Amino acid sequence: MRIRLLTCLAAALALVASLVSPANAELYNPRQDWLRASTAGLFLHWGMFTAPRHTDCAAWEHDVTAGGWTPDYWIDEAKKLGASYVVLTTFHSRLGYARPWPSKIPGSCATQRDFLGELIAAGKAKGVRVMLYMTDDPQWHNETGHESLDSAAYSAYKGKPVDLTTRQGFGEFGYDLFDEVMDRYSDLAGFWIDNDNEYWEQHGLYEHIREKRPSMLLSNNNEDTPIMDTVSNEQKTGMTPSYDYPQAVWTPMPRLTEADYKLPTNGDWWYSGGDQAVDFRLSTGRYITNAGSSIKSLMAETAMLNGKFPPQQEAFNNFMASWTQPIKESLQGTEGGGYMYGGMQPGFWNDGAHGVITVKPGAKTQYVHVVTRPSTNLVRLRDNGYRVTGVSDLRTGKPMRFAQSGGYLSILDIQDWDTYDTVFKVDTAGQQYFYDKGTIKATASANGASAANLVDGSYLNYWDAGGQLPVSVTLDLGRKRSTAYLAVHERESSPTYARESFGRPEDSARIKDYRVYASDDGQNWRTVRTGALPSTRGVQFIDVGEVHARYLKLEVLNTWAGPQAKAFFHQLALDEIDVAYGYPDPRGEVPLEAESWRNGFEGKASPVWCEACSGTNEVTGLDRGAVVFRDVQAGGPSRLQLDTTGSGTLAVSVNGAAPITVTVPPTAPGVVTPTAVAVPLNAGANTIKVSGTAGLDRIAVAPLPPESYTPRTTLTVQPAGVQWVSPGQQSLRVTASLRLDVDDPIDQVSLAPVVPAGWTVQGDPVTASSLRLGQVLSGSWTVTAPAAQDVTIPVTASFQTLGRAKSVSKPVQVKQRPADRVFMREAEDSANDIGDAGVTSCAACSGGQKVRNIGGSAGAAVTFPDVTVAAAGQYRLYLDFTVNGDRSYFVSVNGGAPAEVKVSGAGNNTPYTTSVPVTLNAGANTIRIGNDRAGAPDLDRISLG
């Protein structure tokens, strides 16, 4: 991949528009059929600067041929990976802009040997298609002192002066190359385009391709451009678990989507010498989870000069050829399950398990891929109404014992775990107990006209709340009916968590806090369920117990997205809502069900009917008795999960010891809620006695998570960014919020800043006895220093999880302002408005961050409010920045006419400083820095002299 700023106007607008509205793209076309049927592709970065680096085109071509390059090797290696296409990435900004075909158009390296043509022919013979990578970006033309672009030669060819180092000139050059390739290679599958060039858009390149070669596919990187067939997503990282690539993807099905990632764990996208390792766990996990979300895995390998892959990459290819063979039917001809194609619920399952579902569209067979195995020998997942008739281990064919009840499938007694993906083939009789969509009418409090899309059975239509929250959806069942749960299909148009991608903030636009109401007449409503949904992909379920009503209302109070991600904040879109009146017929028994005949019942404790419970029974009367679980096997101290109904407390006694009190959170009648506690079990058999005021469905025992485990939280602290202060006593207002992001409660929560000796804090720590999924603890304090000094003030949240003390922290950095500055502020400071720009890391920058993606539109600017000076007059405004090439800022003070500031530099990680005179008012001023017409440099900070 090339490294660049996405700063042109079209790119910025296309990305923002794609995040908040449908792409209006051509979702289905016969030219896409082959890619829809694909699981994977091979991304080949290979060119003049492949090690050993060449600067002479003829010498590079000679050495490639002399080294024994052959197209069949690449095609065969692709087939080992299950790849049905290859993207040849040679006309690349960081690889010398080489063209691996005998081009008649001068301007950059072109070979005499037709490497591209040979590859296309070899692929066609073996059923592998070839796409050609095309870059839009000339900025790296002289990256290391060698000029890769020949403007003079191209100008002579065109009969007019053209500067290939400019975006317009390079765009014209690229346009000609597209035409040449289309004329030469009718069997080329299409183009993989690394972002748009303004010249291409202005001159209708993509429309021209559609007219000239309607069968060729168009793919674009990191943008949802409507005319493109495919949305590609480059090197997403930071997920939990790390392999779950789809968590970072924001394009809903059925849009064709790729995940583009490196197989070598380290190093460049291209071969730069050495034999880089391949992380088998990460790479296989990505492969499987992408398949489980109908995302194509475009895997980048680093071919050497002669085309061969380094030994560790070859070894991975050989491994994949054998490892995927027994599970091929679950990966080929399948779609992601839990989405528009049906299937059970993917994601986080029991006891640390995580995986995805693949389904055969139109068939009743689906596949459960356990990528992270649980700490126990069973897998338990939501069945989405499918009645299961049989389960088998796909690799071995071994039939598996299973149980089903209360909306869950449990696969039991699993002994043969695959290291990377244990796959179970699940045969079903289809979905049961869902009301016919034709009998339900939907209305909404916002954008009500489109609410009918929620029950039309089509995922090509959806309901958008139009930026309004809270918002509600009302479902009219036609008459008074029973309801057990709602299956909510949220539109997969955002990542699942807060992140930055190419410097732009992203966040989850999924439901967080909700309420469900019921009514017999549509006028008088009663609350039947309150809670929070996790920010995860796939169908989500809201159990309501047993409700008898004609009308149901789902009120969404908020979503997970924060205000830092403007494209996602207050956005909500839903594809479908299904209403279920029951669960598939129960079968089998899950270990440690409360009503099991193996248990002992004391006093008034006895089993009663509970449709949503495991085994369709729970034990009540525990306030006047107890249930005793005998022969509970464990390996030592364990995590005990209690699935309960009602509310109150439970007393848990282990092996006759003093009882441990467990608080059961309140919930609706007939709704099962899990609560976990650490218990001192012995290795071997144990006895657990449970009494109390709640109902008990089942218990589950698993090893405690590792000591390093900390439930995922989001800690937001302001001010963010280095705070530059003047001499003397200083006070800062600090605010913080802690949010729990997983359904794993934390207890004894405390949040406060921790100041150095000599400092004072006004305000006590804020505390909560517990936090559950989505709940927030917030506080505000004033911290005061005796004198200006360079310090870091951590704002720390401490809490207990399963009896272990944990903490998370974020710093507020305070530094003394230099003596020759009267004001200084970081560009990434939370006091600023960065609009459509974004914050990114920069090790060489002040505070370790900078603002990128400035310019190209009026919205992509940084506005500094409250720039305060003591006296009116002229000051010198210093701009600390990074830039590669020649660019301009436009600086406006207090809404005045913008002044252009031209800058130049080499390398986006090298800080520079420039200055411009500005006239300021006494007191607060506002300074805006941007470039409405073109990309501007990245901005580190500003200061006043």
PDB file of C-alpha atoms in Angstrom, residues 68-269:
ATOM      1  CA  GLY A  68      13.501 -17.303 -13.224  1.00  0.00           C
ATOM      2  CA  TRP A  69      10.243 -15.367 -12.836  1.00  0.00           C
ATOM      3  CA  THR A  70       7.237 -17.375 -13.982  1.00  0.00           C
ATOM      4  CA  PRO A  71       3.542 -16.451 -13.774  1.00  0.00           C
ATOM      5  CA  ASP A  72       2.458 -20.006 -12.935  1.00  0.00           C
ATOM      6  CA  TYR A  73       4.254 -19.833  -9.596  1.00  0.00           C
ATOM      7  CA  TRP A  74       2.103 -16.882  -8.468  1.00  0.00           C
ATOM      8  CA  ILE A  75      -1.094 -18.525  -9.692  1.00  0.00           C
ATOM      9  CA  ASP A  76      -0.273 -21.796  -7.930  1.00  0.00           C
ATOM     10  CA  GLU A  77       0.563 -20.023  -4.680  1.00  0.00           C
ATOM     11  CA  ALA A  78      -2.712 -18.101  -4.889  1.00  0.00           C
ATOM     12  CA  LYS A  79      -4.649 -21.341  -5.260  1.00  0.00           C
ATOM     13  CA  LYS A  80      -2.987 -22.695  -2.106  1.00  0.00           C
ATOM     14  CA  LEU A  81      -4.527 -19.749  -0.241  1.00  0.00           C
ATOM     15  CA  GLY A  82      -7.943 -20.445  -1.706  1.00  0.00           C
ATOM     16  CA  ALA A  83      -7.575 -17.210  -3.688  1.00  0.00           C
ATOM     17  CA  SER A  84      -9.527 -16.885  -6.897  1.00  0.00           C
ATOM     18  CA  TYR A  85      -7.897 -13.630  -7.970  1.00  0.00           C
ATOM     19  CA  VAL A  86      -4.564 -11.823  -7.926  1.00  0.00           C
ATOM     20  CA  VAL A  87      -4.066  -8.048  -7.732  1.00  0.00           C
ATOM     21  CA  LEU A  88      -0.766  -7.118  -9.388  1.00  0.00           C
ATOM     22  CA  THR A  89       0.588  -4.049  -7.630  1.00  0.00           C
ATOM     23  CA  THR A  90       3.511  -2.730  -9.643  1.00  0.00           C
ATOM     24  CA  PHE A  91       2.359   0.697 -10.823  1.00  0.00           C
ATOM     25  CA  HIS A  92       2.743   1.789  -7.213  1.00  0.00           C
ATOM     26  CA  SER A  93       3.902   5.093  -5.768  1.00  0.00           C
ATOM     27  CA  ARG A  94       6.447   3.465  -3.439  1.00  0.00           C
ATOM     28  CA  LEU A  95       7.697   0.886  -5.945  1.00  0.00           C
ATOM     29  CA  GLY A  96       8.870   3.186  -8.730  1.00  0.00           C
ATOM     30  CA  TYR A  97       5.665   3.579 -10.795  1.00  0.00           C
ATOM     31  CA  ALA A  98       6.767   0.655 -12.970  1.00  0.00           C
ATOM     32  CA  ARG A  99       4.480  -0.790 -15.631  1.00  0.00           C
ATOM     33  CA  PRO A 100       4.953  -4.546 -16.135  1.00  0.00           C
ATOM     34  CA  TRP A 101       3.864  -4.436 -19.754  1.00  0.00           C
ATOM     35  CA  PRO A 102       5.403  -3.017 -22.984  1.00  0.00           C
ATOM     36  CA  SER A 103       3.677   0.360 -22.835  1.00  0.00           C
ATOM     37  CA  LYS A 104       3.813   2.759 -25.764  1.00  0.00           C
ATOM     38  CA  ILE A 105       3.203   5.698 -23.412  1.00  0.00           C
ATOM     39  CA  PRO A 106       6.366   7.245 -21.951  1.00  0.00           C
ATOM     40  CA  GLY A 107       6.500   8.667 -18.453  1.00  0.00           C
ATOM     41  CA  SER A 108       7.760   5.911 -16.156  1.00  0.00           C
ATOM     42  CA  CYS A 109       9.398   2.507 -16.287  1.00  0.00           C
ATOM     43  CA  ALA A 110       7.774   0.069 -18.728  1.00  0.00           C
ATOM     44  CA  THR A 111       9.075  -3.429 -19.464  1.00  0.00           C
ATOM     45  CA  GLN A 112       9.644  -5.062 -22.825  1.00  0.00           C
ATOM     46  CA  ARG A 113       8.478  -8.409 -21.476  1.00  0.00           C
ATOM     47  CA  ASP A 114       4.737  -8.614 -20.962  1.00  0.00           C
ATOM     48  CA  PHE A 115       4.648  -9.781 -17.352  1.00  0.00           C
ATOM     49  CA  LEU A 116       1.028  -8.645 -16.984  1.00  0.00           C
ATOM     50  CA  GLY A 117      -0.131 -10.457 -20.102  1.00  0.00           C
ATOM     51  CA  GLU A 118       1.627 -13.650 -19.109  1.00  0.00           C
ATOM     52  CA  LEU A 119       0.042 -13.526 -15.654  1.00  0.00           C
ATOM     53  CA  ILE A 120      -3.432 -12.980 -17.083  1.00  0.00           C
ATOM     54  CA  ALA A 121      -3.012 -15.941 -19.443  1.00  0.00           C
ATOM     55  CA  ALA A 122      -1.651 -18.225 -16.704  1.00  0.00           C
ATOM     56  CA  GLY A 123      -4.516 -17.282 -14.413  1.00  0.00           C
ATOM     57  CA  LYS A 124      -7.135 -17.864 -17.077  1.00  0.00           C
ATOM     58  CA  ALA A 125      -5.785 -21.349 -17.672  1.00  0.00           C
ATOM     59  CA  LYS A 126      -6.189 -22.212 -13.978  1.00  0.00           C
ATOM     60  CA  GLY A 127      -9.357 -20.324 -13.099  1.00  0.00           C
ATOM     61  CA  VAL A 128      -7.688 -17.389 -11.324  1.00  0.00           C
ATOM     62  CA  ARG A 129      -8.516 -13.842 -12.397  1.00  0.00           C
ATOM     63  CA  VAL A 130      -6.047 -10.943 -12.455  1.00  0.00           C
ATOM     64  CA  MET A 131      -6.725  -7.331 -11.502  1.00  0.00           C
ATOM     65  CA  LEU A 132      -4.335  -4.437 -11.987  1.00  0.00           C
ATOM     66  CA  TYR A 133      -3.494  -1.984  -9.215  1.00  0.00           C
ATOM     67  CA  MET A 134      -3.432   1.703 -10.238  1.00  0.00           C
ATOM     68  CA  THR A 135      -2.246   4.524  -7.995  1.00  0.00           C
ATOM     69  CA  ASP A 136      -3.588   8.074  -8.080  1.00  0.00           C
ATOM     70  CA  ASP A 137      -0.645   9.604  -6.218  1.00  0.00           C
ATOM     71  CA  PRO A 138       2.545  11.203  -7.635  1.00  0.00           C
ATOM     72  CA  GLN A 139       3.905  12.553  -4.347  1.00  0.00           C
ATOM     73  CA  TRP A 140       6.541   9.830  -3.916  1.00  0.00           C
ATOM     74  CA  HIS A 141       8.099  10.382  -7.337  1.00  0.00           C
ATOM     75  CA  ASN A 142      11.468  11.417  -5.844  1.00  0.00           C
ATOM     76  CA  GLU A 143      11.257   9.770  -2.433  1.00  0.00           C
ATOM     77  CA  THR A 144      14.902   8.699  -2.144  1.00  0.00           C
ATOM     78  CA  GLY A 145      16.538  10.998  -4.650  1.00  0.00           C
ATOM     79  CA  HIS A 146      15.703   9.007  -7.784  1.00  0.00           C
ATOM     80  CA  GLU A 147      13.161  10.619 -10.108  1.00  0.00           C
ATOM     81  CA  SER A 148      10.680   7.939 -11.158  1.00  0.00           C
ATOM     82  CA  LEU A 149       8.484  10.090 -13.425  1.00  0.00           C
ATOM     83  CA  ASP A 150       9.631  11.518 -16.790  1.00  0.00           C
ATOM     84  CA  SER A 151       7.523  14.610 -17.439  1.00  0.00           C
ATOM     85  CA  ALA A 152       9.569  15.640 -20.481  1.00  0.00           C
ATOM     86  CA  ALA A 153       9.019  12.366 -22.295  1.00  0.00           C
ATOM     87  CA  TYR A 154       5.306  12.365 -21.561  1.00  0.00           C
ATOM     88  CA  SER A 155       4.999  16.029 -22.584  1.00  0.00           C
ATOM     89  CA  ALA A 156       6.629  15.252 -25.925  1.00  0.00           C
ATOM     90  CA  TYR A 157       4.225  12.341 -26.401  1.00  0.00           C
ATOM     91  CA  LYS A 158       1.219  14.576 -25.651  1.00  0.00           C
ATOM     92  CA  GLY A 159       2.524  17.559 -27.613  1.00  0.00           C
ATOM     93  CA  LYS A 160       2.054  19.891 -24.652  1.00  0.00           C
ATOM     94  CA  PRO A 161       3.727  20.490 -21.282  1.00  0.00           C
ATOM     95  CA  VAL A 162       2.493  18.115 -18.562  1.00  0.00           C
ATOM     96  CA  ASP A 163       4.036  17.939 -15.100  1.00  0.00           C
ATOM     97  CA  LEU A 164       3.640  14.351 -13.901  1.00  0.00           C
ATOM     98  CA  THR A 165       4.595  15.315 -10.363  1.00  0.00           C
ATOM     99  CA  THR A 166       1.308  17.233  -9.972  1.00  0.00           C
ATOM    100  CA  ARG A 167      -1.982  15.470  -9.327  1.00  0.00           C
ATOM    101  CA  GLN A 168      -3.549  16.869 -12.497  1.00  0.00           C
ATOM    102  CA  GLY A 169      -0.613  15.879 -14.681  1.00  0.00           C
ATOM    103  CA  PHE A 170      -0.297  12.447 -13.101  1.00  0.00           C
ATOM    104  CA  GLY A 171      -4.037  11.965 -13.448  1.00  0.00           C
ATOM    105  CA  GLU A 172      -3.823  12.606 -17.182  1.00  0.00           C
ATOM    106  CA  PHE A 173      -0.953  10.106 -17.453  1.00  0.00           C
ATOM    107  CA  GLY A 174      -2.941   7.526 -15.508  1.00  0.00           C
ATOM    108  CA  TYR A 175      -6.030   8.056 -17.677  1.00  0.00           C
ATOM    109  CA  ASP A 176      -4.006   7.169 -20.760  1.00  0.00           C
ATOM    110  CA  LEU A 177      -2.660   4.057 -19.048  1.00  0.00           C
ATOM    111  CA  PHE A 178      -6.172   2.833 -18.203  1.00  0.00           C
ATOM    112  CA  ASP A 179      -7.080   3.143 -21.878  1.00  0.00           C
ATOM    113  CA  GLU A 180      -3.954   1.343 -23.019  1.00  0.00           C
ATOM    114  CA  VAL A 181      -4.492  -1.560 -20.646  1.00  0.00           C
ATOM    115  CA  MET A 182      -8.150  -1.921 -21.614  1.00  0.00           C
ATOM    116  CA  ASP A 183      -7.167  -2.044 -25.277  1.00  0.00           C
ATOM    117  CA  ARG A 184      -4.445  -4.655 -24.711  1.00  0.00           C
ATOM    118  CA  TYR A 185      -5.997  -7.042 -22.167  1.00  0.00           C
ATOM    119  CA  SER A 186      -9.606  -8.031 -22.692  1.00  0.00           C
ATOM    120  CA  ASP A 187      -9.224 -10.820 -20.117  1.00  0.00           C
ATOM    121  CA  LEU A 188      -8.134  -8.472 -17.342  1.00  0.00           C
ATOM    122  CA  ALA A 189     -10.719  -8.763 -14.546  1.00  0.00           C
ATOM    123  CA  GLY A 190     -10.596  -5.093 -13.598  1.00  0.00           C
ATOM    124  CA  PHE A 191      -8.757  -2.373 -11.727  1.00  0.00           C
ATOM    125  CA  TRP A 192      -7.909  -1.997  -8.042  1.00  0.00           C
ATOM    126  CA  ILE A 193      -7.697   1.786  -7.645  1.00  0.00           C
ATOM    127  CA  ASP A 194      -5.865   3.273  -4.664  1.00  0.00           C
ATOM    128  CA  ASN A 195      -8.185   6.261  -4.222  1.00  0.00           C
ATOM    129  CA  ASP A 196      -9.452   8.831  -6.641  1.00  0.00           C
ATOM    130  CA  ASN A 197      -7.570  11.392  -8.672  1.00  0.00           C
ATOM    131  CA  GLU A 198      -9.320  14.684  -9.428  1.00  0.00           C
ATOM    132  CA  TYR A 199      -8.444  14.485 -13.111  1.00  0.00           C
ATOM    133  CA  TRP A 200     -10.063  11.060 -13.386  1.00  0.00           C
ATOM    134  CA  GLU A 201     -13.260  12.280 -11.809  1.00  0.00           C
ATOM    135  CA  GLN A 202     -13.378  15.495 -13.827  1.00  0.00           C
ATOM    136  CA  HIS A 203     -12.905  13.588 -17.077  1.00  0.00           C
ATOM    137  CA  GLY A 204     -15.283  10.709 -16.332  1.00  0.00           C
ATOM    138  CA  LEU A 205     -12.701   7.924 -16.226  1.00  0.00           C
ATOM    139  CA  TYR A 206     -14.890   5.414 -14.418  1.00  0.00           C
ATOM    140  CA  GLU A 207     -17.836   6.027 -16.706  1.00  0.00           C
ATOM    141  CA  HIS A 208     -15.437   5.589 -19.618  1.00  0.00           C
ATOM    142  CA  ILE A 209     -14.304   2.215 -18.247  1.00  0.00           C
ATOM    143  CA  ARG A 210     -17.913   1.115 -17.797  1.00  0.00           C
ATOM    144  CA  GLU A 211     -18.655   1.999 -21.424  1.00  0.00           C
ATOM    145  CA  LYS A 212     -15.480   0.524 -22.900  1.00  0.00           C
ATOM    146  CA  ARG A 213     -15.144  -2.598 -20.754  1.00  0.00           C
ATOM    147  CA  PRO A 214     -18.468  -3.208 -18.941  1.00  0.00           C
ATOM    148  CA  SER A 215     -17.268  -6.599 -17.686  1.00  0.00           C
ATOM    149  CA  MET A 216     -14.284  -5.142 -15.786  1.00  0.00           C
ATOM    150  CA  LEU A 217     -14.577  -4.793 -12.027  1.00  0.00           C
ATOM    151  CA  LEU A 218     -13.682  -1.549 -10.240  1.00  0.00           C
ATOM    152  CA  SER A 219     -12.392  -1.567  -6.675  1.00  0.00           C
ATOM    153  CA  ASN A 220     -11.447   1.450  -4.548  1.00  0.00           C
ATOM    154  CA  ASN A 221      -9.442   1.647  -1.329  1.00  0.00           C
ATOM    155  CA  ASN A 222     -10.963   2.974   1.921  1.00  0.00           C
ATOM    156  CA  GLU A 223     -13.869   4.741   0.216  1.00  0.00           C
ATOM    157  CA  ASP A 224     -17.403   3.729  -0.651  1.00  0.00           C
ATOM    158  CA  THR A 225     -17.540   5.303  -4.121  1.00  0.00           C
ATOM    159  CA  PRO A 226     -20.897   4.504  -5.750  1.00  0.00           C
ATOM    160  CA  ILE A 227     -19.545   3.722  -9.220  1.00  0.00           C
ATOM    161  CA  MET A 228     -17.105   1.166  -7.792  1.00  0.00           C
ATOM    162  CA  ASP A 229     -18.075  -2.485  -7.403  1.00  0.00           C
ATOM    163  CA  THR A 230     -15.986  -3.092  -4.292  1.00  0.00           C
ATOM    164  CA  VAL A 231     -15.100  -1.275  -1.079  1.00  0.00           C
ATOM    165  CA  SER A 232     -11.627  -2.247   0.133  1.00  0.00           C
ATOM    166  CA  ASN A 233     -10.449  -1.798   3.717  1.00  0.00           C
ATOM    167  CA  GLU A 234      -6.722  -1.522   4.332  1.00  0.00           C
ATOM    168  CA  GLN A 235      -4.829  -3.062   7.273  1.00  0.00           C
ATOM    169  CA  LYS A 236      -7.326  -2.640  10.101  1.00  0.00           C
ATOM    170  CA  THR A 237      -5.858  -3.347  13.524  1.00  0.00           C
ATOM    171  CA  GLY A 238      -6.635  -2.862  17.210  1.00  0.00           C
ATOM    172  CA  MET A 239      -9.593  -5.213  17.477  1.00  0.00           C
ATOM    173  CA  THR A 240     -10.405  -7.587  20.348  1.00  0.00           C
ATOM    174  CA  PRO A 241      -9.767 -10.334  19.441  1.00  0.00           C
ATOM    175  CA  SER A 242      -7.063  -9.039  17.123  1.00  0.00           C
ATOM    176  CA  TYR A 243      -8.068 -11.290  14.218  1.00  0.00           C
ATOM    177  CA  ASP A 244     -11.685 -10.091  14.036  1.00  0.00           C
ATOM    178  CA  TYR A 245     -11.128  -7.793  11.051  1.00  0.00           C
ATOM    179  CA  PRO A 246     -14.863  -7.180  10.376  1.00  0.00           C
ATOM    180  CA  GLN A 247     -15.148  -5.167  13.610  1.00  0.00           C
ATOM    181  CA  ALA A 248     -13.410  -2.298  11.813  1.00  0.00           C
ATOM    182  CA  VAL A 249     -15.432  -2.459   8.588  1.00  0.00           C
ATOM    183  CA  TRP A 250     -18.295  -0.020   8.004  1.00  0.00           C
ATOM    184  CA  THR A 251     -19.909  -1.248   4.790  1.00  0.00           C
ATOM    185  CA  PRO A 252     -23.110  -3.283   5.105  1.00  0.00           C
ATOM    186  CA  MET A 253     -23.955  -6.321   3.020  1.00  0.00           C
ATOM    187  CA  PRO A 254     -24.628  -6.939   0.196  1.00  0.00           C
ATOM    188  CA  ARG A 255     -22.016  -4.387  -0.917  1.00  0.00           C
ATOM    189  CA  LEU A 256     -18.915  -6.232  -2.092  1.00  0.00           C
ATOM    190  CA  THR A 257     -16.228  -5.711   0.526  1.00  0.00           C
ATOM    191  CA  GLU A 258     -12.558  -6.646   0.844  1.00  0.00           C
ATOM    192  CA  ALA A 259     -10.204  -6.759   3.805  1.00  0.00           C
ATOM    193  CA  ASP A 260      -6.671  -5.906   2.648  1.00  0.00           C
ATOM    194  CA  TYR A 261      -3.992  -7.040   5.071  1.00  0.00           C
ATOM    195  CA  LYS A 262      -0.378  -8.146   5.217  1.00  0.00           C
ATOM    196  CA  LEU A 263       0.530 -11.750   5.826  1.00  0.00           C
ATOM    197  CA  PRO A 264       4.107 -10.945   6.926  1.00  0.00           C
ATOM    198  CA  THR A 265       3.735  -9.628  10.457  1.00  0.00           C
ATOM    199  CA  ASN A 266       6.412  -6.956  10.060  1.00  0.00           C
ATOM    200  CA  GLY A 267       8.045  -5.008   7.279  1.00  0.00           C
ATOM    201  CA  ASP A 268       6.751  -3.160   4.247  1.00  0.00           C
ATOM    202  CA  TRP A 269       3.951  -4.240   1.941  1.00  0.00           C
TER     203      TRP A 269
END
